[in-house]
Structures are given as structure tokens and as C-alpha cells.
Amino acid sequence: MKINENYLKLQDSYLFSTIARKVASYTAAHPERTVIRLGIGDVTRPLCPAVVRALEEASREMGTPEGFHGYGPEQGYDFLREAVALYYSSHGVTLSADEIYISDGAKSDLGNILDLFDADNRVLIPDPVYPVYVDTNIMAGREIVFLDANASNGFLPMPDDAVQADLIYLCSPNNPTGAVYNHAQLKAWVDYALQTGAVILFDAAYECFVGDGLPHSIFEIEGARGCAIEFCSLSKTAGFTGTRCGYTVVPHELRCAGVSLGSLWLRRQTTKFNGVPYIVQRGAAAVFSPEGRREIEENLRYYRDNARIMADVLREMGVWFTGGAYSPYLWLRCPRGLSSWEYFDQLLEQANVVGTPGAGFGRNGEGYFRLTAFGERGATVEAMERIRKMG
Amino acid sequence: MKINENYLKLQDSYLFSTIARKVASYTAAHPERTVIRLGIGDVTRPLCPAVVRALEEASREMGTPEGFHGYGPEQGYDFLREAVALYYSSHGVTLSADEIYISDGAKSDLGNILDLFDADNRVLIPDPVYPVYVDTNIMAGREIVFLDANASNGFLPMPDDAVQADLIYLCSPNNPTGAVYNHAQLKAWVDYALQTGAVILFDAAYECFVGDGLPHSIFEIEGARGCAIEFCSLSKTAGFTGTRCGYTVVPHELRCAGVSLGSLWLRRQTTKFNGVPYIVQRGAAAVFSPEGRREIEENLRYYRDNARIMADVLREMGVWFTGGAYSPYLWLRCPRGLSSWEYFDQLLEQANVVGTPGAGFGRNGEGYFRLTAFGERGATVEAMERIRKMG
């Protein structure tokens, strides 16, 4: 018996455990100080009332012989697939419900989708980046080419004709940088993918923060149906980080050598997955009801206002940053030429604020720092005040 | 871009779609007849009150700032891992909570565990079998050796020293045959695996039907901690087929060339999975409460009584079968030398009863037929009466 030796090539991910250790040791030494955490990308607002009601109702249903639901369709119930299709149509994107695959979240699907592709495919991944893109490809032994995202391209790298790749990861609004591609930029990526025969894996997990006519979905771009798969999630949209529901869109047109990628994905999911809990799918459907939409919009406004408050302070301080406007993330250049971890330490010790060192997201993240807008309002205002004072 | 061409080697799974088509065409032609379905392995009894209450309570919790839960540990909350460990101790098996990995079900884990192993590993799979074992290995391009389960070994094949394999699938109580290994038989498998360095993937999804001192878990066998991974699920235990929660046990001792398989599985899950919904984990924990145990025992008794009623009729008819005693499945030899599909057609047309043709589970299933005990009592009694009359 041999293990998959690609696993041994994975770097141990010390980022969040190192942060936790440093914070724990600081608070142990200074129990009188209040440390404010703007580090982890987890939401803090509770589920909205419409969702809670739907979850409770479905729970009760499951306790009755008439309302009980056993195995459901692996790809999700029609009531939810249709609700998602309707949501897409509000952005001018027409999808058929059977192009939408309900899942337990974008992280699972972003990892599992790789089952469909040959291990010899070459992968293009921006740097800095959500570490899952990198690790899942290392596990499969794929060759990875990194694409530099940096201050000179506003952390929005564009296609390079000299680079050949089969799979391309794009995330907009971006984690960790908060940068957002516009229509023309995404059009250039779609054209490049169509020209080279590559598939774009588009991570739209933060689409709910987009505004001012910027694209929510890659499928707003002409031609994308022939070259892209989109991953989306209710984690940030509706606070589902602990409730687990997302969806992946594989358009009918997407084929490789005559084989439909949608049919391969369906085969993968029906073989290795048994669908999202009925109760959770009812809760998810409530997110798309008029009442649910209104209620989650309140939570999103809360986080957006946090981001605006944070951005205002950084702007006033003259700090260079991306994100904040259409994203819950603010990605700032560390002051005084500090490294990511040096700034982390200073911020923790002098301002008692925890963020995430950019170096944890890749080589190009060095010298940068991520703050999130998912905190409580009071704590967020206080943290920014301390950062301002620190200068 | 190239797809994973192993997917093209998968046989289309027509079993349940063919059944559905035949039943639909029969009922369309004979709308006055009542067709009874004892084909699909899905439960029919609703979730028990203790579970429903826990689900409702956790749903409400998620709607409050104090009770809200965001990202949880990918491997499950301690409250549930500890409850599962306690359940194992009731069978005399001592597990540490961190050897238990909570998941959305055995089907997902049985597929995803293969990420950990080299594609060159050779796999030993009994025939007939749950098709997921076969399909997930075809997807990864692994060589499969089939192990004959048949009437002469009571559908409980034993190790063959002439056969070399790296991964061995065992399922007891078995799907589809309902046959159950005893301690001595499992000990022979464990010894064989330890001798050859193979890993046993033990599917215990039907363990709740076991009685009379037969093993619930492979870890009741000495040495199994050095060679086995166990997959279990609340689907059949507590009617969770549409609620989705299971658990996988990877013992600390299980290592390959010095690498802990548990640490690889944790790495896989933290990279490609975000855990089971908090609400569902609270519901699952209620299954293990004294009240939950009592309530699910009632449902299990209901299904066991169905199985006993079915077995009595078959015995009276002189039909050869396995299962029924410690399993919700009855696996019978088709009468009069009929093929699986011939018997399916006769049963549908003459008795208006739907079962599953054994041929759908592999070559050795030909000439056999699966009935399930998960139906309503009245329908089950009526179906067996019709089968008896048909002779």
C-alpha cells in the first residue's frame, strides 16, 4: 500500500495557528488589554429571521411521516436550484436550473471539481491567493504557474499570452486583496481562455459585496458559458459559514473533446456526495425570498459600512490599499516598509488589533496585511481608532 | 485542457433509472393497481422527537448573536465526536475523540478517502457490491480485483492468500446481501491485512441492525487499529438519509511508511471540506442522548420486525436467502431459475411489487434479488402476501 505522496509536498499551513499562538501568548501576558480580532474571514451577524423560520419549519416537517424527506437529488432540490437561477436573472444572467449544482460550500466544490481534470493539466493561480487553490492542486500533483498580483496591476493581474495553462483560477471580489475585476478585464480573461482552450474556475464567493455595475458573475461576460465554471456560496451572503450551502454553475456549452463537463460533475457528485441536508436547502431558499433578501441586505450593509469606516481611516492616514469598497477585505501596504509579520507584531502589541499577515497568502503578499470588515461595529471603530493613533 | 479520462471508463448506471422507467410504464398502463416499492434503500420513518427538538433549538440559536456559530472545526465539534466515542464504548471499543471525523455521510467519505492513496494501489472489492466502491476507484484509474461472494460462501467471502491487494473493501452487515461477518471471520481479514500491509476500508453503515453479539465495528477485532478505517453513518441508524451526518474512524496507529493516515485525512478534510452544519451536528448529538437512543430504537425495531415478517414468508416458501436477521436487506435467489430482471418483471406485473435486481450489484448478483425492510408495515405485509401467492 502506498499513500498519495503528493500530500508530503504540501507545506504545513502555520498561518492561522501561528496567529492564534501569538495572540494567546500576548493576552496571557496582558490580561488587562482588550484585543480586537479583524483577522479571520468569518461572519459575526446571526442568521436572519426568515432563514431561521425556514430551518425550524423544515426541522418540524422532518419529524412527520408526510413531511419527512429521505435521500434527495445529489445536485439539490429544484426549489433551490430555481431560486438561484432567479437570483442570477436579477444580474441579467440567464441560467437553466439544471446548470446549477447545490453543494455544502464553495471550498468543497473548488477542491472536488479537480476530480474532473487530468493530473497533467497545468494550472494558473494568482499570487497572493486563497491557499485552497494551491493545496488542492499539489494534492493532485499538478504543475502550478503563479501569476503575479501586485501593486503595479492593482492586484488584478491580466492574461499573459506567453503563459500556457489549462485551468485558470480567478476570484473577484478577491480574497485576500478585495480587488474587483470590471467587465472589460473579465472579458479579456474570457477571450484568452476561449483562445487557448483553458477553463476558468471563477470563485464568486464574495459577489454579494459588488456594486456600481461591476460584474457579480463571470456569466455576465459574453463567451463565458464556453469556458468557465463559477463557484458561489451563501457563507458571506447570508452568514452560512456554519450552516453550509453553496452552488456551482457548469453551463451546458462547456465541453472538452465533446464531453460535457456538467455531465462529468453530475457523475462525480452522484457518486461521491449525497446532497445538502433538506433542512439547510429550505433555509437557503429563504435567503432568496423577498423577505430574506431584505433581511440579509441589512447584514451586508452593516459589513459594508464597517468596510467604509475602515477605508476612510486608511485613506486619511495615506495608507495604500485595495478592497473595502466592494469587498469585506482591506488589503493594505504595511507602513514604514515593515514586513507582514513585523506589522502583525506591532499591531498586536501597540494597538491590540489582530489582522492577517499578507505573506500567508503567497510570495507577493509579503509587505501587505489583510483586515476584515466582518467584526462588530463598536470593535471595528475602536480598532481603526487605535490603528490611526499608532500611525 | 484534458479531462480525467477515467470518467469515460465508467459504465452508465442504469439500475435505478431502468427500474423507475419500468415502474412508470407499468403504472401508466394499469392505473388501478397499487404498486408497492421495496426496492430503494431509503428509510421512511420520520426523524425522532429528540432530534427534531435539537434541530429546532440549534436553528433558533443560530438566529441570535450569542448563539450564532460560524466556521466550525472541519472534523466536527467535540460534543459530537465525544458522543460517538461514548457510543463505541458501549460495544467495548475504546476510541479517542480525535480519531473520529464527523462528515456529511459515509458515501462522501468512502469516495474522498481515496485521495489519500496512490493511484497505483490495487483494490479488492467483493462482488456483488455497493456500486460506489467500484466507481470511485475507476474514477481514479485504480486496478480492481473482484472477490466472489456467492451462495457457496454465504455471500461472505474470506481472504485468499493468492490474491494481492493494497485496499480491501468490506461491508458488514452487507449491502446488498444483508450477510454479516462474525468475529472469527473478521479476525481472519484483519490478520490477512496486517500480514500483507493492506488497509481495510470497513463500511459499517448498517451496524445498528446487528445483534446477538455479532461485531458492530471492525475495531472489536484485535489488530484492526493497525490496518482499518471504518465508515459509519446516521442514515439508517436515525433516518438521516436527508439530514446528512456520518463519521469515519482513523485510528492513531494506522500509518504507512511512517506517515499517519489520520493526519493525511485531517489535511484532506481541512482543505476540501468545511464541516457539517452546526444545526445538523446538534441533531446528530441528540441521536446519542438517552432519549434519542430510546426513540431511534423504536424505529429500528419497526424495520427489524418488517425484516422478520419478510424472512418468515421467504422461509415458508422455501426460498434461499441471506440477510433479514441483522440487516434491513433480504437477498433472495430468484425462483424457477429466473434471471434478476425476469423476476423483477414478473414481480412487478403479477404481484405489483418492486424490488432491486441483483444483477445491478455485479456479476455474482445475477439470479438474485434484493428486498428492503424500510417500507411501511401495512405495505410490507401486503407485498409479502402477494409474493407468497405468486409462489
XYZ file of N, CA and C in Angstrom, chain A residues 130-286:
471
model
N -6.116 32.607 -2.052
C -6.789 31.694 -1.121
C -6.028 30.362 -1.189
N -5.420 29.906 -0.086
C -4.496 28.765 -0.153
C -5.097 27.465 -0.691
N -6.430 27.343 -0.649
C -7.087 26.109 -1.094
C -6.804 25.804 -2.571
N -6.720 26.842 -3.416
C -6.441 26.600 -4.844
C -5.096 25.882 -4.999
N -4.132 26.332 -4.243
C -2.772 25.786 -4.354
C -2.721 24.368 -3.782
N -3.220 24.217 -2.566
C -3.088 22.926 -1.881
C -3.824 21.806 -2.608
N -5.012 22.087 -3.116
C -5.776 21.030 -3.795
C -5.060 20.580 -5.062
N -4.352 21.470 -5.721
C -3.613 21.068 -6.925
C -2.310 20.356 -6.583
N -1.683 20.741 -5.494
C -0.496 19.996 -5.049
C -0.898 18.559 -4.713
N -2.049 18.396 -4.045
C -2.537 17.048 -3.693
C -2.703 16.164 -4.925
N -3.038 16.784 -6.051
C -3.252 16.020 -7.283
C -1.989 15.950 -8.135
N -0.909 16.579 -7.670
C 0.353 16.508 -8.405
C 0.399 17.378 -9.658
N -0.428 18.403 -9.730
C -0.440 19.258 -10.922
C 0.649 20.320 -10.889
N 1.101 20.684 -12.078
C 2.078 21.768 -12.199
C 1.351 23.103 -12.033
N 1.887 23.952 -11.170
C 1.258 25.248 -10.903
C 2.144 26.372 -11.416
N 1.551 27.287 -12.185
C 2.248 28.505 -12.595
C 1.601 29.644 -11.828
N 2.411 30.450 -11.166
C 1.840 31.560 -10.414
C 1.807 32.831 -11.256
N 0.790 33.621 -11.017
C 0.560 34.842 -11.763
C 0.702 35.985 -10.769
N 1.627 36.909 -11.063
C 1.897 37.967 -10.086
C 0.765 38.980 -9.982
N 0.186 39.065 -8.804
C -0.725 40.159 -8.475
C 0.067 41.071 -7.555
N 0.106 42.360 -7.897
C 0.910 43.278 -7.081
C 0.396 44.710 -7.231
N 1.070 45.618 -6.559
C 0.580 46.997 -6.559
C 0.537 47.572 -7.964
N 1.460 47.132 -8.826
C 1.508 47.759 -10.160
C 0.323 47.340 -11.017
N -0.268 46.184 -10.786
C -1.507 45.864 -11.513
C -2.741 45.961 -10.607
N -2.584 46.655 -9.490
C -3.721 46.842 -8.577
C -4.231 45.514 -8.028
N -3.340 44.512 -7.984
C -3.700 43.155 -7.549
C -4.787 42.537 -8.430
N -4.842 43.004 -9.685
C -5.762 42.416 -10.668
C -4.963 42.019 -11.904
N -4.226 40.913 -11.835
C -3.380 40.524 -12.971
C -4.221 40.198 -14.203
N -3.648 40.485 -15.374
C -4.340 40.241 -16.648
C -3.623 39.109 -17.396
N -4.288 38.523 -18.403
C -3.674 37.382 -19.097
C -2.364 37.752 -19.789
N -1.477 36.776 -19.821
C -0.173 36.956 -20.448
C -0.066 35.894 -21.551
N 0.003 36.348 -22.809
C -0.024 35.400 -23.926
C 1.161 34.439 -23.902
N 2.211 34.805 -23.175
C 3.393 33.936 -23.126
C 3.182 32.746 -22.187
N 2.123 32.802 -21.371
C 1.891 31.735 -20.385
C 0.811 30.773 -20.882
N 1.108 29.496 -20.858
C 0.152 28.469 -21.266
C -0.412 27.791 -20.026
N -1.734 27.687 -19.937
C -2.325 26.983 -18.797
C -3.641 26.353 -19.230
N -4.030 25.298 -18.515
C -5.275 24.602 -18.840
C -6.408 25.010 -17.917
N -6.050 25.305 -16.675
C -7.045 25.723 -15.693
C -6.587 27.057 -15.117
N -7.518 28.007 -15.009
C -7.175 29.344 -14.532
C -8.078 29.704 -13.360
N -7.488 30.042 -12.234
C -8.275 30.464 -11.070
C -8.414 31.982 -11.058
N -9.654 32.446 -10.970
C -9.891 33.872 -10.749
C -10.863 34.000 -9.585
N -10.637 34.998 -8.741
C -11.517 35.234 -7.594
C -11.786 36.729 -7.540
N -13.067 37.112 -7.698
C -13.421 38.529 -7.714
C -14.836 38.705 -7.180
N -15.025 39.546 -6.158
C -14.050 40.262 -5.350
C -13.062 39.279 -4.720
N -11.815 39.732 -4.678
C -10.733 38.815 -4.339
C -10.536 38.611 -2.843
N -10.254 37.376 -2.491
C -9.714 37.035 -1.176
C -8.252 36.675 -1.423
N -7.290 37.344 -0.853
C -7.350 38.284 0.273
C -7.368 39.775 -0.088
N -7.279 40.154 -1.366
C -6.958 41.571 -1.651
C -8.169 42.494 -1.751
N -9.386 41.908 -1.888
C -10.566 42.759 -2.028
C -10.676 43.455 -3.368
N -9.709 43.238 -4.272
C -9.756 43.884 -5.597
C -10.845 43.227 -6.448
N -11.482 44.014 -7.323
C -12.616 43.530 -8.125
C -12.351 43.778 -9.605
N -12.477 42.764 -10.422
C -12.353 42.932 -11.876
C -13.586 43.638 -12.428
N -13.381 44.498 -13.446
C -14.535 45.070 -14.151
C -14.860 44.222 -15.388
N -15.913 44.608 -16.103
C -16.356 43.811 -17.245
C -15.258 43.658 -18.301
N -14.572 44.765 -18.612
C -13.556 44.713 -19.677
C -12.420 43.775 -19.291
N -12.037 43.819 -18.036
C -10.948 42.943 -17.573
C -11.360 41.464 -17.629
N -12.571 41.183 -17.171
C -13.029 39.779 -17.238
C -13.200 39.338 -18.687
N -13.610 40.287 -19.557
C -13.762 39.952 -20.975
C -12.411 39.519 -21.553
N -11.348 40.197 -21.142
C -10.011 39.822 -21.632
C -9.654 38.408 -21.169
N -10.021 38.064 -19.953
C -9.762 36.706 -19.450
C -10.583 35.659 -20.208
N -11.848 35.972 -20.449
C -12.709 35.033 -21.180
C -12.173 34.824 -22.592
N -11.793 35.914 -23.248
C -11.246 35.799 -24.612
C -9.983 34.944 -24.622
N -9.132 35.176 -23.653
C -7.881 34.417 -23.542
C -8.184 32.927 -23.339
N -9.138 32.616 -22.463
C -9.480 31.211 -22.189
C -10.067 30.557 -23.438
N -10.942 31.283 -24.127
C -11.555 30.712 -25.341
C -10.483 30.451 -26.401
N -9.547 31.382 -26.493
C -8.480 31.265 -27.486
C -7.556 30.086 -27.194
N -7.247 29.886 -25.908
C -6.262 28.863 -25.552
C -6.922 27.542 -25.165
N -8.259 27.519 -25.068
C -8.932 26.277 -24.684
C -8.852 25.984 -23.193
N -8.525 26.995 -22.397
C -8.443 26.798 -20.945
C -9.834 26.918 -20.304
N -9.959 26.391 -19.102
C -11.187 26.548 -18.330
C -10.908 27.494 -17.161
N -11.764 28.500 -17.004
C -11.656 29.422 -15.868
C -12.469 28.882 -14.704
N -11.842 28.739 -13.547
C -12.557 28.382 -12.317
C -12.773 29.701 -11.570
N -13.995 30.198 -11.619
C -14.284 31.548 -11.121
C -14.926 31.475 -9.738
N -14.225 32.007 -8.763
C -14.690 31.992 -7.384
C -15.435 33.296 -7.103
N -16.756 33.182 -6.976
C -17.604 34.367 -6.791
C -18.164 34.420 -5.371
N -17.443 33.853 -4.417
C -17.956 33.732 -3.052
C -18.279 35.078 -2.402
N -17.670 36.162 -2.935
C -17.893 37.484 -2.335
C -18.731 38.384 -3.229
N -19.456 37.781 -4.203
C -20.189 38.587 -5.193
C -21.218 39.521 -4.547
N -21.737 39.158 -3.359
C -22.783 39.983 -2.755
C -22.275 41.362 -2.345
N -20.958 41.554 -2.324
C -20.414 42.862 -1.938
C -20.220 43.796 -3.132
N -20.456 43.264 -4.332
C -20.224 44.043 -5.546
C -21.324 45.094 -5.733
N -20.965 46.245 -6.285
C -21.954 47.285 -6.578
C -21.538 48.078 -7.796
N -22.275 49.156 -8.065
C -21.920 50.103 -9.133
C -21.694 49.451 -10.487
N -22.487 48.421 -10.779
C -22.419 47.847 -12.123
C -21.222 46.947 -12.379
N -20.382 46.719 -11.383
C -19.280 45.748 -11.557
C -19.877 44.334 -11.636
N -19.186 43.398 -12.298
C -19.792 42.075 -12.507
C -19.889 41.236 -11.232
N -21.081 40.675 -10.993
C -21.303 39.714 -9.913
C -20.866 38.317 -10.341
N -20.981 38.063 -11.644
C -20.801 36.710 -12.158
C -19.985 36.758 -13.432
N -19.155 35.734 -13.647
C -18.416 35.666 -14.901
C -19.370 35.483 -16.076
N -20.567 34.966 -15.777
C -21.509 34.724 -16.874
C -22.197 36.002 -17.373
N -21.842 37.145 -16.765
C -22.248 38.428 -17.348
C -21.391 38.749 -18.576
N -20.320 37.983 -18.759
C -19.370 38.255 -19.846
C -19.682 37.362 -21.038
N -19.741 37.942 -22.206
C -20.024 37.183 -23.433
C -18.943 36.126 -23.643
N -19.392 34.919 -23.932
C -18.435 33.846 -24.212
C -18.101 32.988 -23.003
N -18.416 33.484 -21.788
C -18.012 32.769 -20.570
C -18.665 31.387 -20.472
N -19.853 31.244 -21.076
C -20.537 29.941 -20.993
C -19.739 28.839 -21.688
N -18.801 29.237 -22.539
C -17.996 28.240 -23.237
C -16.679 27.930 -22.550
N -16.369 28.630 -21.436
C -15.031 28.436 -20.856
C -14.965 28.553 -19.336
N -16.114 28.694 -18.654
C -15.998 28.963 -17.210
C -16.937 28.127 -16.358
N -16.458 27.832 -15.155
C -17.267 27.251 -14.089
C -17.256 28.270 -12.952
N -18.431 28.523 -12.352
C -18.483 29.515 -11.272
C -18.866 28.861 -9.948
N -18.170 29.268 -8.888
C -18.397 28.732 -7.551
C -18.948 29.854 -6.686
N -20.057 29.588 -6.026
C -20.600 30.630 -5.169
C -21.108 30.002 -3.877
N -21.418 30.837 -2.919
C -21.664 30.339 -1.577
C -22.576 31.309 -0.847
N -23.332 30.790 0.114
C -24.134 31.662 0.968
C -23.376 32.037 2.249
N -22.116 31.603 2.364
C -21.365 31.836 3.597
C -21.304 33.307 3.951
N -20.889 34.129 2.991
C -20.749 35.545 3.267
C -22.040 36.284 2.931
N -22.774 35.800 1.938
C -24.036 36.427 1.519
C -25.060 36.419 2.651
N -25.151 35.281 3.360
C -26.237 35.138 4.332
C -25.755 34.555 5.655
N -24.452 34.626 5.900
C -23.931 34.156 7.180
C -23.985 32.646 7.335
N -23.803 31.915 6.236
C -23.914 30.454 6.249
C -22.579 29.748 6.514
N -21.592 30.427 7.095
C -20.295 29.769 7.289
C -20.430 28.505 8.151
N -21.388 28.505 9.079
C -21.608 27.327 9.904
C -22.875 26.572 9.530
N -23.508 26.963 8.438
C -24.765 26.324 8.017
C -24.572 25.557 6.715
N -23.574 25.948 5.930
C -23.039 25.175 4.805
C -23.986 24.989 3.625
N -23.972 25.974 2.743
C -24.657 25.790 1.462
C -24.052 26.718 0.421
N -23.776 26.176 -0.730
C -23.252 26.943 -1.849
C -23.787 26.373 -3.148
N -23.288 26.908 -4.257
C -23.720 26.373 -5.557
C -22.643 26.609 -6.597
N -22.593 25.683 -7.532
C -21.610 25.736 -8.601
C -22.362 25.710 -9.918
N -21.932 26.573 -10.847
C -22.609 26.657 -12.146
C -21.701 26.082 -13.228
N -22.192 25.052 -13.893
C -21.477 24.477 -15.035
C -22.405 24.595 -16.243
N -22.085 25.512 -17.167
C -23.008 25.745 -18.294
C -23.036 24.557 -19.255
N -24.182 24.375 -19.896
C -24.345 23.288 -20.877
C -23.274 23.339 -21.969
N -22.896 24.548 -22.387
C -21.958 24.680 -23.506
C -20.548 24.194 -23.174
N -20.231 24.068 -21.889
C -18.852 23.776 -21.511
C -18.520 22.316 -21.802
N -17.663 22.099 -22.792
C -17.324 20.743 -23.221
C -15.825 20.662 -23.449
N -15.329 19.440 -23.348
C -13.919 19.209 -23.686
C -13.883 17.955 -24.542
N -13.351 18.081 -25.753
C -13.305 16.962 -26.707
C -14.659 16.263 -26.772
N -15.724 17.057 -26.829
C -17.060 16.501 -26.996
C -17.743 16.061 -25.715
N -16.999 16.054 -24.593
C -17.592 15.599 -23.339
C -18.084 16.806 -22.529
N -19.316 16.738 -22.071
C -19.891 17.825 -21.280
C -19.323 17.791 -19.863
N -18.751 18.921 -19.436
C -18.205 18.968 -18.071
C -19.321 18.895 -17.026
N -20.499 19.402 -17.380
C -21.643 19.298 -16.474
C -22.004 17.840 -16.200
N -21.949 17.009 -17.242
C -22.300 15.593 -17.029
C -21.236 14.896 -16.187
N -19.966 15.298 -16.357
C -18.911 14.730 -15.501
C -19.104 15.155 -14.045
N -19.441 16.418 -13.852
C -19.648 16.916 -12.480
C -20.834 16.210 -11.820
N -21.904 16.025 -12.591
C -23.068 15.313 -12.060
C -22.661 13.897 -11.663
N -21.843 13.266 -12.494
C -21.402 11.910 -12.192
C -20.537 11.891 -10.932
N -19.662 12.878 -10.800
C -18.830 12.979 -9.595
C -19.721 13.143 -8.354
N -20.656 14.072 -8.447
C -21.483 14.372 -7.279
C -22.426 13.218 -6.932
N -22.996 12.544 -7.934
C -23.897 11.438 -7.603
C -23.117 10.242 -7.051
N -21.817 10.173 -7.324
C -21.010 9.052 -6.848
C -20.366 9.326 -5.492
N -19.973 10.560 -5.235
C -19.205 10.856 -4.020
C -19.882 11.851 -3.079
N -21.167 12.093 -3.267
C -21.847 13.113 -2.463
C -23.311 12.714 -2.371
N -23.970 13.072 -1.298
C -25.384 12.710 -1.178
C -26.284 13.918 -0.988
N -25.800 15.087 -1.416
C -26.648 16.271 -1.358
C -26.543 17.004 -0.035
N -27.105 18.213 -0.028
C -27.124 19.087 1.148
C -28.384 18.731 1.946
N -28.310 18.782 3.301
C -29.498 18.462 4.102
C -30.737 19.209 3.597
N -31.870 18.508 3.573
C -33.137 19.134 3.159
C -33.394 20.406 3.959
N -33.172 20.320 5.269
C -33.427 21.462 6.159
C -32.601 22.674 5.724
N -31.329 22.438 5.433
C -30.440 23.529 5.034
C -30.872 24.102 3.677
N -31.315 23.243 2.777
C -31.769 23.748 1.471
C -33.015 24.629 1.633
N -33.890 24.268 2.589
C -35.056 25.134 2.861
C -34.582 26.477 3.416
N -33.609 26.447 4.319
C -33.045 27.690 4.856
C -32.417 28.530 3.754
N -31.714 27.861 2.846
C -31.054 28.566 1.740
C -32.082 29.200 0.817
N -33.184 28.482 0.567
C -34.216 29.034 -0.317
C -34.805 30.311 0.291
N -34.885 30.334 1.625
C -35.435 31.525 2.293
C -34.547 32.748 2.085
